């Protein structure tokens, strides 16, 4: 007699897997079989964590910092983050409004847990970071995805928000610069969106995980406004993806509720990681991080024209992050199949548009420039050979 399968919550059905995982698994299998694969599919920097951070992490473990911290994070780290906001972005923030989280992921989960529930809607761009949709679904809210394209810089605008808002709209979520497009919201547009949100009692959430990786123009933070939820992380600019540490700048009224949620959802962020992150703001670390940022910019400046010359259309130049979201319609109308064949035949792994939403994903590929310049040049040579077949 077969045993009945236990019941699983229906919300899980709405949570799609990362399609790139299929590409990654195949890439690993090809590598295991001896093939050389150039990985442009993964959204994390190839650089190691700076040594001062590693040393501080080891010292923290040796000093016995292996117990829980308070749910909002180490007071010294919250102070250090507030100071970083001040020196880098001239945003004065009370450290009491900073919540240290397990990555930006932890911060997004807290914020959506706070703001959205059954029947509620969260407006967000499509294409966009896929977990945002899934966080909303996990809270039994609706991710109201708004198609964006080159005409709006692949970002939400006030016009789009006004067109799509309903009485159920509880929050507008923006990532600037964005994953997958690397494009940012212009400061005046963000100010208009902020005014609209304030006037309508709708929360504004701005994910600034890639803000410090802005290559063109100033790094415009939304943390100047004290009623916005601003998400950030040690993952990308600080090269600490695996340490699982991020932060959230929240309106003062929201902190007690966020603290209760954090206490119950995960107790606290990793203690050794929090101690290690104190070294992220040392001048020597910041010098290294700026050098890494410069290297990323050089890679972007190589990859962008190289792809354009080969018929990939990138109508809005990515200002930040480490992604190019390329329209590959000149070569295919099935980007998923294209990514698979490119991997099989040429050993170049890229992410198909399908991972970022339902807005014409079949025409797009995301390439992450998380490989050294010579490897990117090799990838372009392989793409050349692939296209000429
Ligand atoms: C836009 C965006 N937000 C949040 C995250 C989550 O980052 P983490 O949890 O590593 O800080 C990512 C990761 O790729 C991202 O691209």
CSV table of C-alpha atoms and ligand atoms in Angstrom, one decimal:
chain,number,residue,atom,x,y,z
A,1,UNK,CA,0.0,0.0,0.0
A,2,UNK,CA,1.5,3.4,-1.0
A,3,UNK,CA,1.6,6.0,1.8
A,4,UNK,CA,-0.2,9.2,1.2
A,5,UNK,CA,1.9,12.3,0.5
A,6,UNK,CA,1.7,14.8,3.3
A,7,UNK,CA,-0.2,18.0,2.5
A,8,UNK,CA,2.0,20.9,1.3
A,9,UNK,CA,0.9,24.6,1.4
A,10,UNK,CA,-0.3,25.9,-2.0
A,11,UNK,CA,1.9,29.0,-1.7
A,12,UNK,CA,4.9,26.8,-2.5
A,13,UNK,CA,3.4,26.0,-6.0
A,14,UNK,CA,3.7,29.7,-6.9
A,15,UNK,CA,7.4,29.8,-6.1
A,16,UNK,CA,9.4,28.9,-9.3
A,17,UNK,CA,12.9,27.5,-9.2
A,18,UNK,CA,15.8,29.4,-10.7
A,19,UNK,CA,15.9,28.2,-14.3
A,20,UNK,CA,19.6,29.1,-14.3
A,21,UNK,CA,20.2,26.2,-11.9
A,22,UNK,CA,19.5,23.8,-14.8
A,23,UNK,CA,22.2,25.7,-16.8
A,24,UNK,CA,24.5,25.6,-13.8
A,25,UNK,CA,24.0,21.9,-13.2
A,26,UNK,CA,24.7,21.2,-16.9
A,27,UNK,CA,27.8,23.4,-16.8
A,28,UNK,CA,29.1,21.6,-13.8
A,29,UNK,CA,28.5,18.2,-15.5
A,30,UNK,CA,30.3,19.4,-18.6
A,31,UNK,CA,33.2,20.6,-16.4
A,32,UNK,CA,33.3,17.2,-14.6
A,33,UNK,CA,33.7,15.7,-18.0
A,34,UNK,CA,36.7,17.8,-18.7
A,35,UNK,CA,35.1,20.8,-20.7
A,36,UNK,CA,36.3,24.3,-20.0
A,37,UNK,CA,33.2,26.4,-19.1
A,38,UNK,CA,33.2,30.2,-18.9
A,39,UNK,CA,30.6,31.1,-16.2
A,40,UNK,CA,28.7,34.3,-16.9
A,41,UNK,CA,25.5,33.0,-15.4
A,42,UNK,CA,26.1,33.5,-11.7
A,43,UNK,CA,25.2,36.7,-9.9
A,44,UNK,CA,28.1,37.0,-7.5
A,45,UNK,CA,31.5,38.6,-7.9
A,46,UNK,CA,34.5,36.3,-8.6
A,47,UNK,CA,36.8,38.3,-6.2
A,48,UNK,CA,37.5,36.8,-2.8
A,49,UNK,CA,36.4,38.6,0.4
A,50,UNK,CA,39.1,41.2,1.4
A,51,UNK,CA,41.7,39.9,3.8
A,52,UNK,CA,40.9,42.3,6.7
A,53,UNK,CA,37.3,41.0,6.8
A,54,UNK,CA,38.5,37.4,6.8
A,55,UNK,CA,41.0,38.2,9.6
A,56,UNK,CA,38.3,39.9,11.6
A,57,UNK,CA,36.0,36.9,11.2
A,58,UNK,CA,38.7,34.5,12.3
A,59,UNK,CA,39.6,36.8,15.3
A,60,UNK,CA,35.9,36.9,16.2
A,61,UNK,CA,35.6,33.1,16.3
A,62,UNK,CA,38.9,32.9,18.3
A,63,UNK,CA,37.5,35.5,20.8
A,64,UNK,CA,34.4,33.3,21.3
A,65,UNK,CA,31.9,35.5,19.5
A,66,UNK,CA,29.8,32.5,18.7
A,67,UNK,CA,26.6,33.4,20.6
A,68,UNK,CA,23.5,35.1,19.4
A,69,UNK,CA,23.5,38.9,19.0
A,70,UNK,CA,20.3,40.9,19.5
A,71,UNK,CA,17.8,40.5,16.6
A,72,UNK,CA,18.6,44.0,15.3
A,73,UNK,CA,22.3,43.3,15.1
A,74,UNK,CA,25.5,44.3,16.9
A,75,UNK,CA,25.2,47.9,18.1
A,76,UNK,CA,28.7,48.6,16.9
A,77,UNK,CA,27.9,47.3,13.4
A,78,UNK,CA,24.7,49.3,13.2
A,79,UNK,CA,26.7,52.4,14.2
A,80,UNK,CA,29.3,51.6,11.5
A,81,UNK,CA,26.7,51.2,8.8
A,82,UNK,CA,25.1,54.5,9.8
A,83,UNK,CA,28.5,56.2,9.6
A,84,UNK,CA,29.1,54.6,6.1
A,85,UNK,CA,25.8,56.0,4.9
A,86,UNK,CA,26.9,59.4,6.2
A,87,UNK,CA,30.4,59.4,4.7
A,88,UNK,CA,29.6,57.8,1.4
A,89,UNK,CA,26.1,59.1,0.6
A,90,UNK,CA,25.7,62.0,3.0
A,91,UNK,CA,22.6,60.5,4.5
A,92,UNK,CA,22.3,61.0,8.2
A,93,UNK,CA,20.6,58.0,9.7
A,94,UNK,CA,20.0,57.1,13.4
A,95,UNK,CA,21.7,53.7,14.0
A,96,UNK,CA,18.5,52.8,15.8
A,97,UNK,CA,16.8,52.6,12.4
A,98,UNK,CA,19.3,50.1,11.0
A,99,UNK,CA,18.4,46.4,11.1
A,100,UNK,CA,21.2,44.0,10.4
A,101,UNK,CA,19.9,41.0,8.5
A,102,UNK,CA,21.0,37.6,6.9
A,103,UNK,CA,21.7,39.2,3.5
A,104,UNK,CA,19.4,41.5,1.6
A,105,UNK,CA,17.3,38.4,1.3
A,106,UNK,CA,16.6,38.5,5.1
A,107,UNK,CA,15.8,42.2,4.8
A,108,UNK,CA,13.3,41.7,1.9
A,109,UNK,CA,11.6,38.9,3.8
A,110,UNK,CA,11.2,41.1,6.9
A,111,UNK,CA,9.9,44.1,5.0
A,112,UNK,CA,7.4,42.1,2.9
A,113,UNK,CA,6.4,40.2,6.0
A,114,UNK,CA,5.7,43.5,7.7
A,115,UNK,CA,3.9,45.2,4.8
A,116,UNK,CA,2.0,42.6,2.7
A,117,UNK,CA,-0.5,39.9,3.5
A,118,UNK,CA,-3.5,38.2,1.9
A,119,UNK,CA,-5.2,40.4,-0.7
A,120,UNK,CA,-2.4,42.9,-0.7
A,121,UNK,CA,-0.4,43.9,-3.8
A,122,UNK,CA,3.3,44.8,-4.1
A,123,UNK,CA,4.2,46.7,-7.4
A,124,UNK,CA,7.5,45.7,-8.9
A,125,UNK,CA,9.2,45.7,-12.3
A,126,UNK,CA,9.3,42.8,-14.8
A,127,UNK,CA,12.1,41.9,-15.6
A,128,UNK,CA,13.3,42.0,-12.0
A,129,UNK,CA,15.0,40.0,-9.3
A,130,UNK,CA,12.9,36.8,-9.1
A,131,UNK,CA,12.9,36.3,-5.3
A,132,UNK,CA,11.0,39.6,-4.9
A,133,UNK,CA,7.9,38.0,-6.6
A,134,UNK,CA,8.4,34.9,-4.5
A,135,UNK,CA,8.7,36.7,-1.2
A,136,UNK,CA,5.4,38.5,-1.9
A,137,UNK,CA,3.8,35.1,-2.8
A,138,UNK,CA,5.3,33.6,0.4
A,139,UNK,CA,3.5,36.3,2.4
A,140,UNK,CA,0.3,35.3,0.5
A,141,UNK,CA,0.3,38.7,-1.1
A,142,UNK,CA,0.2,39.4,-4.9
A,143,UNK,CA,3.4,40.5,-6.8
A,144,UNK,CA,1.9,43.0,-9.2
A,145,UNK,CA,4.6,42.9,-11.9
A,146,UNK,CA,4.7,45.8,-14.3
A,147,UNK,CA,6.4,45.2,-17.7
A,148,UNK,CA,9.2,47.7,-18.2
A,149,UNK,CA,11.4,48.2,-21.3
A,150,UNK,CA,13.9,50.5,-22.9
A,151,UNK,CA,11.4,53.4,-23.0
A,152,UNK,CA,11.4,53.6,-19.2
A,153,UNK,CA,15.0,52.5,-18.7
A,154,UNK,CA,13.8,49.1,-17.5
A,155,UNK,CA,12.6,50.7,-14.3
A,156,UNK,CA,9.2,51.7,-12.7
A,157,UNK,CA,8.1,55.3,-13.4
A,158,UNK,CA,5.4,57.3,-11.6
A,159,UNK,CA,3.2,56.9,-14.8
A,160,UNK,CA,3.5,53.1,-14.6
A,161,UNK,CA,2.8,53.1,-10.9
A,162,UNK,CA,-0.3,55.3,-11.3
A,163,UNK,CA,-1.5,53.0,-14.2
A,164,UNK,CA,-1.1,49.8,-12.1
A,165,UNK,CA,-1.9,50.9,-8.6
A,166,UNK,CA,-5.2,49.6,-7.1
A,167,UNK,CA,-6.8,50.1,-3.6
A,168,UNK,CA,-4.9,46.9,-2.6
A,169,UNK,CA,-1.5,48.3,-3.4
A,170,UNK,CA,0.5,48.3,-0.2
A,171,UNK,CA,4.1,48.8,-1.4
A,172,UNK,CA,6.2,49.7,-4.4
A,173,UNK,CA,9.5,47.8,-4.7
A,174,UNK,CA,12.3,49.2,-6.7
A,175,UNK,CA,15.9,47.8,-7.2
A,176,UNK,CA,18.3,50.5,-8.4
A,177,UNK,CA,20.6,49.6,-10.0
A,178,UNK,CA,18.6,46.6,-11.0
A,179,UNK,CA,19.2,43.0,-11.5
A,180,UNK,CA,19.1,41.9,-14.3
A,181,UNK,CA,19.4,45.2,-16.3
A,182,UNK,CA,21.9,47.2,-14.3
A,183,UNK,CA,19.9,50.4,-14.9
A,184,UNK,CA,19.0,52.9,-12.2
A,185,UNK,CA,16.0,55.1,-11.5
A,186,UNK,CA,16.8,58.8,-12.1
A,187,UNK,CA,16.8,60.8,-8.9
A,188,UNK,CA,13.9,63.1,-9.9
A,189,UNK,CA,11.8,60.1,-10.9
A,190,UNK,CA,12.5,58.5,-7.6
A,191,UNK,CA,11.5,61.7,-5.8
A,192,UNK,CA,8.2,61.7,-7.7
A,193,UNK,CA,7.6,58.1,-6.9
A,194,UNK,CA,8.4,58.8,-3.2
A,195,UNK,CA,6.0,61.7,-3.1
A,196,UNK,CA,3.2,59.6,-4.7
A,197,UNK,CA,3.8,56.8,-2.2
A,198,UNK,CA,3.7,59.2,0.7
A,199,UNK,CA,0.5,60.8,-0.5
A,200,UNK,CA,-1.2,57.5,-1.0
A,201,UNK,CA,0.0,55.7,2.2
A,202,UNK,CA,1.9,53.2,0.2
A,203,UNK,CA,5.3,52.0,1.4
A,204,UNK,CA,8.3,52.5,-0.8
A,205,UNK,CA,11.0,49.8,-0.7
A,206,UNK,CA,14.3,50.6,-2.5
A,207,UNK,CA,16.8,47.7,-2.9
A,208,UNK,CA,20.2,49.4,-3.1
A,209,UNK,CA,22.3,46.2,-3.0
A,210,UNK,CA,24.1,47.4,-6.2
A,211,UNK,CA,24.2,51.1,-5.3
A,212,UNK,CA,27.9,51.2,-4.4
A,213,UNK,CA,28.5,49.5,-7.7
A,214,UNK,CA,27.3,52.5,-9.7
A,215,UNK,CA,29.9,53.2,-12.5
A,216,UNK,CA,28.3,56.3,-14.2
A,217,UNK,CA,27.1,59.3,-12.2
A,218,UNK,CA,26.4,59.7,-8.5
A,219,UNK,CA,25.2,57.0,-6.2
A,220,UNK,CA,21.7,58.3,-5.3
A,221,UNK,CA,20.4,56.7,-2.1
A,222,UNK,CA,16.8,56.8,-1.0
A,223,UNK,CA,18.0,56.7,2.6
A,224,UNK,CA,17.8,60.5,2.7
A,225,UNK,CA,14.1,60.0,3.2
A,226,UNK,CA,13.3,58.6,6.7
A,227,UNK,CA,10.0,57.0,5.6
A,228,UNK,CA,11.5,54.6,3.0
A,229,UNK,CA,12.6,51.0,3.5
A,230,UNK,CA,16.1,50.8,2.1
A,231,UNK,CA,17.7,47.4,1.6
A,232,UNK,CA,21.4,46.9,1.3
A,233,UNK,CA,23.9,44.0,1.7
A,234,UNK,CA,27.5,43.0,2.3
A,235,UNK,CA,27.1,40.5,-0.5
A,236,UNK,CA,28.0,42.4,-3.7
A,237,UNK,CA,30.1,45.5,-3.2
A,238,UNK,CA,31.7,44.1,-0.1
A,239,UNK,CA,32.3,40.7,-1.7
A,240,UNK,CA,30.8,38.8,1.2
A,241,UNK,CA,28.0,36.7,-0.6
A,242,UNK,CA,28.6,33.5,1.5
A,243,UNK,CA,28.8,35.3,4.8
A,244,UNK,CA,25.0,36.0,4.6
A,245,UNK,CA,24.9,39.6,5.9
A,246,UNK,CA,22.9,42.6,4.9
A,247,UNK,CA,21.0,45.5,6.3
A,248,UNK,CA,17.8,47.4,6.2
A,249,UNK,CA,17.2,51.1,6.9
A,250,UNK,CA,13.6,51.3,8.2
A,251,UNK,CA,11.3,54.1,9.2
A,252,UNK,CA,11.5,54.5,13.1
A,253,UNK,CA,7.9,53.4,13.5
A,254,UNK,CA,8.6,50.0,11.9
A,255,UNK,CA,11.6,49.0,13.9
A,256,UNK,CA,9.8,47.3,16.9
A,257,UNK,CA,7.7,45.2,14.6
A,258,UNK,CA,10.7,44.3,12.4
A,259,UNK,CA,12.5,43.3,15.6
A,260,UNK,CA,9.7,41.0,16.6
A,261,UNK,CA,9.7,39.5,13.1
A,262,UNK,CA,13.5,39.0,13.1
A,263,UNK,CA,13.4,37.4,16.5
A,264,UNK,CA,10.8,34.9,15.4
A,265,UNK,CA,12.0,34.2,11.8
A,266,UNK,CA,15.7,33.7,12.4
A,267,UNK,CA,16.7,35.2,15.8
A,268,UNK,CA,19.7,37.1,14.5
A,269,UNK,CA,22.2,37.4,11.7
A,270,UNK,CA,25.4,35.4,11.9
A,271,UNK,CA,27.5,36.7,14.8
A,272,UNK,CA,31.0,36.0,13.4
A,273,UNK,CA,29.9,37.6,10.1
A,274,UNK,CA,28.8,40.7,11.9
A,275,UNK,CA,32.1,41.0,13.6
A,276,UNK,CA,33.9,40.4,10.3
A,277,UNK,CA,31.8,43.1,8.6
A,278,UNK,CA,33.2,45.7,11.1
A,279,UNK,CA,36.4,45.5,9.1
A,280,UNK,CA,34.5,46.2,5.8
A,281,UNK,CA,34.6,49.9,6.6
A,282,UNK,CA,38.4,50.1,7.2
A,283,UNK,CA,40.2,52.5,4.8
A,284,UNK,CA,42.4,49.6,3.5
A,285,UNK,CA,39.3,47.4,2.8
A,286,UNK,CA,37.5,50.3,1.1
A,287,UNK,CA,40.5,50.9,-1.1
A,288,UNK,CA,40.5,47.3,-2.2
A,289,UNK,CA,36.8,47.4,-2.8
A,290,UNK,CA,37.1,50.5,-5.0
A,291,UNK,CA,39.8,48.8,-7.0
A,292,UNK,CA,37.5,45.8,-7.5
A,293,UNK,CA,34.7,48.2,-8.6
A,294,UNK,CA,37.1,49.8,-11.1
A,295,UNK,CA,37.9,46.3,-12.5
A,296,UNK,CA,34.1,45.6,-12.8
A,297,UNK,CA,33.7,48.8,-14.7
A,298,UNK,CA,36.5,48.0,-17.1
A,299,UNK,CA,34.8,44.6,-17.8
A,300,UNK,CA,31.5,46.3,-18.5
A,301,UNK,CA,33.2,48.7,-20.8
A,302,UNK,CA,34.6,45.8,-22.7
A,303,UNK,CA,31.6,43.6,-22.8
A,304,UNK,CA,28.9,46.1,-23.6
A,305,UNK,CA,30.3,47.2,-27.0
A,306,UNK,CA,31.5,43.7,-27.8
A,307,UNK,CA,28.0,42.3,-27.5
A,308,UNK,CA,26.4,45.3,-29.3
A,309,UNK,CA,28.8,44.7,-32.3
A,310,UNK,CA,27.6,41.1,-32.4
A,311,UNK,CA,23.9,42.0,-32.9
A,312,UNK,CA,22.9,41.9,-29.2
A,313,UNK,CA,20.7,44.9,-28.5
A,314,UNK,CA,21.3,46.7,-25.2
A,315,UNK,CA,19.3,49.8,-25.6
A,316,UNK,CA,20.0,51.3,-22.1
A,317,UNK,CA,23.6,51.1,-20.9
A,318,UNK,CA,23.8,49.4,-17.5
A,319,UNK,CA,25.0,52.1,-15.0
A,320,UNK,CA,25.8,49.6,-12.3
A,321,UNK,CA,25.7,46.1,-10.8
A,322,UNK,CA,27.6,43.5,-12.9
A,323,UNK,CA,25.0,42.4,-15.5
A,324,UNK,CA,24.2,43.1,-19.1
A,325,UNK,CA,20.6,42.2,-20.1
A,326,UNK,CA,20.9,41.6,-23.8
A,327,UNK,CA,18.1,41.4,-26.4
A,328,UNK,CA,19.2,38.4,-28.5
A,329,UNK,CA,16.3,38.6,-31.1
A,330,UNK,CA,18.8,39.0,-33.9
A,331,UNK,CA,19.9,35.5,-33.2
A,332,UNK,CA,17.0,33.6,-31.7
A,333,UNK,CA,13.4,34.0,-30.4
A,334,UNK,CA,14.1,31.3,-27.7
A,335,UNK,CA,16.7,32.6,-25.3
A,336,UNK,CA,16.4,29.5,-23.1
A,337,UNK,CA,17.3,27.1,-26.0
A,338,UNK,CA,20.0,29.6,-27.1
A,339,UNK,CA,21.5,29.5,-23.6
A,340,UNK,CA,21.5,25.7,-23.6
A,341,UNK,CA,23.0,25.4,-27.1
A,342,UNK,CA,25.6,28.1,-26.3
A,343,UNK,CA,26.6,26.1,-23.3
A,344,UNK,CA,26.7,22.7,-25.1
A,345,UNK,CA,28.5,23.9,-28.2
A,346,UNK,CA,30.7,26.7,-26.9
A,347,UNK,CA,31.1,26.3,-23.2
A,348,UNK,CA,29.7,29.7,-22.3
A,349,UNK,CA,27.1,29.7,-19.5
A,350,UNK,CA,24.6,32.6,-19.4
A,351,UNK,CA,21.2,33.1,-17.8
A,352,UNK,CA,18.0,33.0,-19.9
A,353,UNK,CA,15.5,35.9,-19.4
A,354,UNK,CA,12.9,33.4,-18.0
A,355,UNK,CA,14.5,33.8,-14.6
A,356,UNK,CA,13.5,37.4,-14.4
A,357,UNK,CA,9.8,37.4,-15.2
A,358,UNK,CA,7.3,36.9,-17.9
A,359,UNK,CA,7.9,40.1,-19.9
A,360,UNK,CA,9.2,38.7,-23.2
A,361,UNK,CA,11.8,36.6,-21.5
A,362,UNK,CA,12.4,34.6,-24.7
A,363,UNK,CA,14.2,37.5,-26.2
A,364,UNK,CA,16.7,38.2,-23.4
A,365,UNK,CA,19.8,36.8,-21.9
A,366,UNK,CA,21.6,38.1,-18.8
A,367,UNK,CA,25.4,38.0,-18.9
A,368,UNK,CA,27.2,38.6,-15.6
A,369,UNK,CA,30.7,40.1,-16.0
A,370,UNK,CA,32.0,38.2,-13.0
A,371,UNK,CA,35.0,36.8,-14.8
A,372,UNK,CA,38.4,38.4,-15.5
A,373,UNK,CA,38.8,40.4,-18.7
A,374,UNK,CA,40.8,37.7,-20.5
A,375,UNK,CA,38.0,35.2,-19.8
A,376,UNK,CA,35.4,37.7,-21.1
A,377,UNK,CA,37.5,38.1,-24.3
A,378,UNK,CA,37.5,34.3,-24.6
A,379,UNK,CA,33.8,34.2,-24.1
A,380,UNK,CA,33.3,36.7,-26.9
A,381,UNK,CA,35.6,34.7,-29.2
A,382,UNK,CA,33.5,31.6,-28.5
A,383,UNK,CA,30.2,33.5,-29.1
A,384,UNK,CA,31.7,34.6,-32.4
A,385,UNK,CA,32.4,31.0,-33.5
A,386,UNK,CA,29.0,30.0,-32.2
A,387,UNK,CA,27.1,32.6,-34.2
A,388,UNK,CA,29.1,31.9,-37.4
A,389,UNK,CA,27.9,28.3,-37.4
B,1,LIG,C1,18.5,42.8,-6.5
B,1,LIG,C2,18.9,41.8,-5.5
B,1,LIG,N1,18.4,41.9,-4.3
B,1,LIG,C3,18.8,41.1,-3.3
B,1,LIG,C4,19.6,40.0,-3.5
B,1,LIG,C5,20.0,39.1,-2.4
B,1,LIG,O1,21.3,39.2,-2.0
B,1,LIG,P1,21.9,38.8,-0.6
B,1,LIG,O2,20.8,38.0,0.1
B,1,LIG,O3,23.0,37.9,-0.9
B,1,LIG,O4,22.3,40.0,0.1
B,1,LIG,C6,20.2,39.9,-4.8
B,1,LIG,C7,21.1,38.8,-5.1
B,1,LIG,O5,21.5,38.5,-6.2
B,1,LIG,C8,19.8,40.8,-5.8
B,1,LIG,O6,20.3,40.7,-7.1
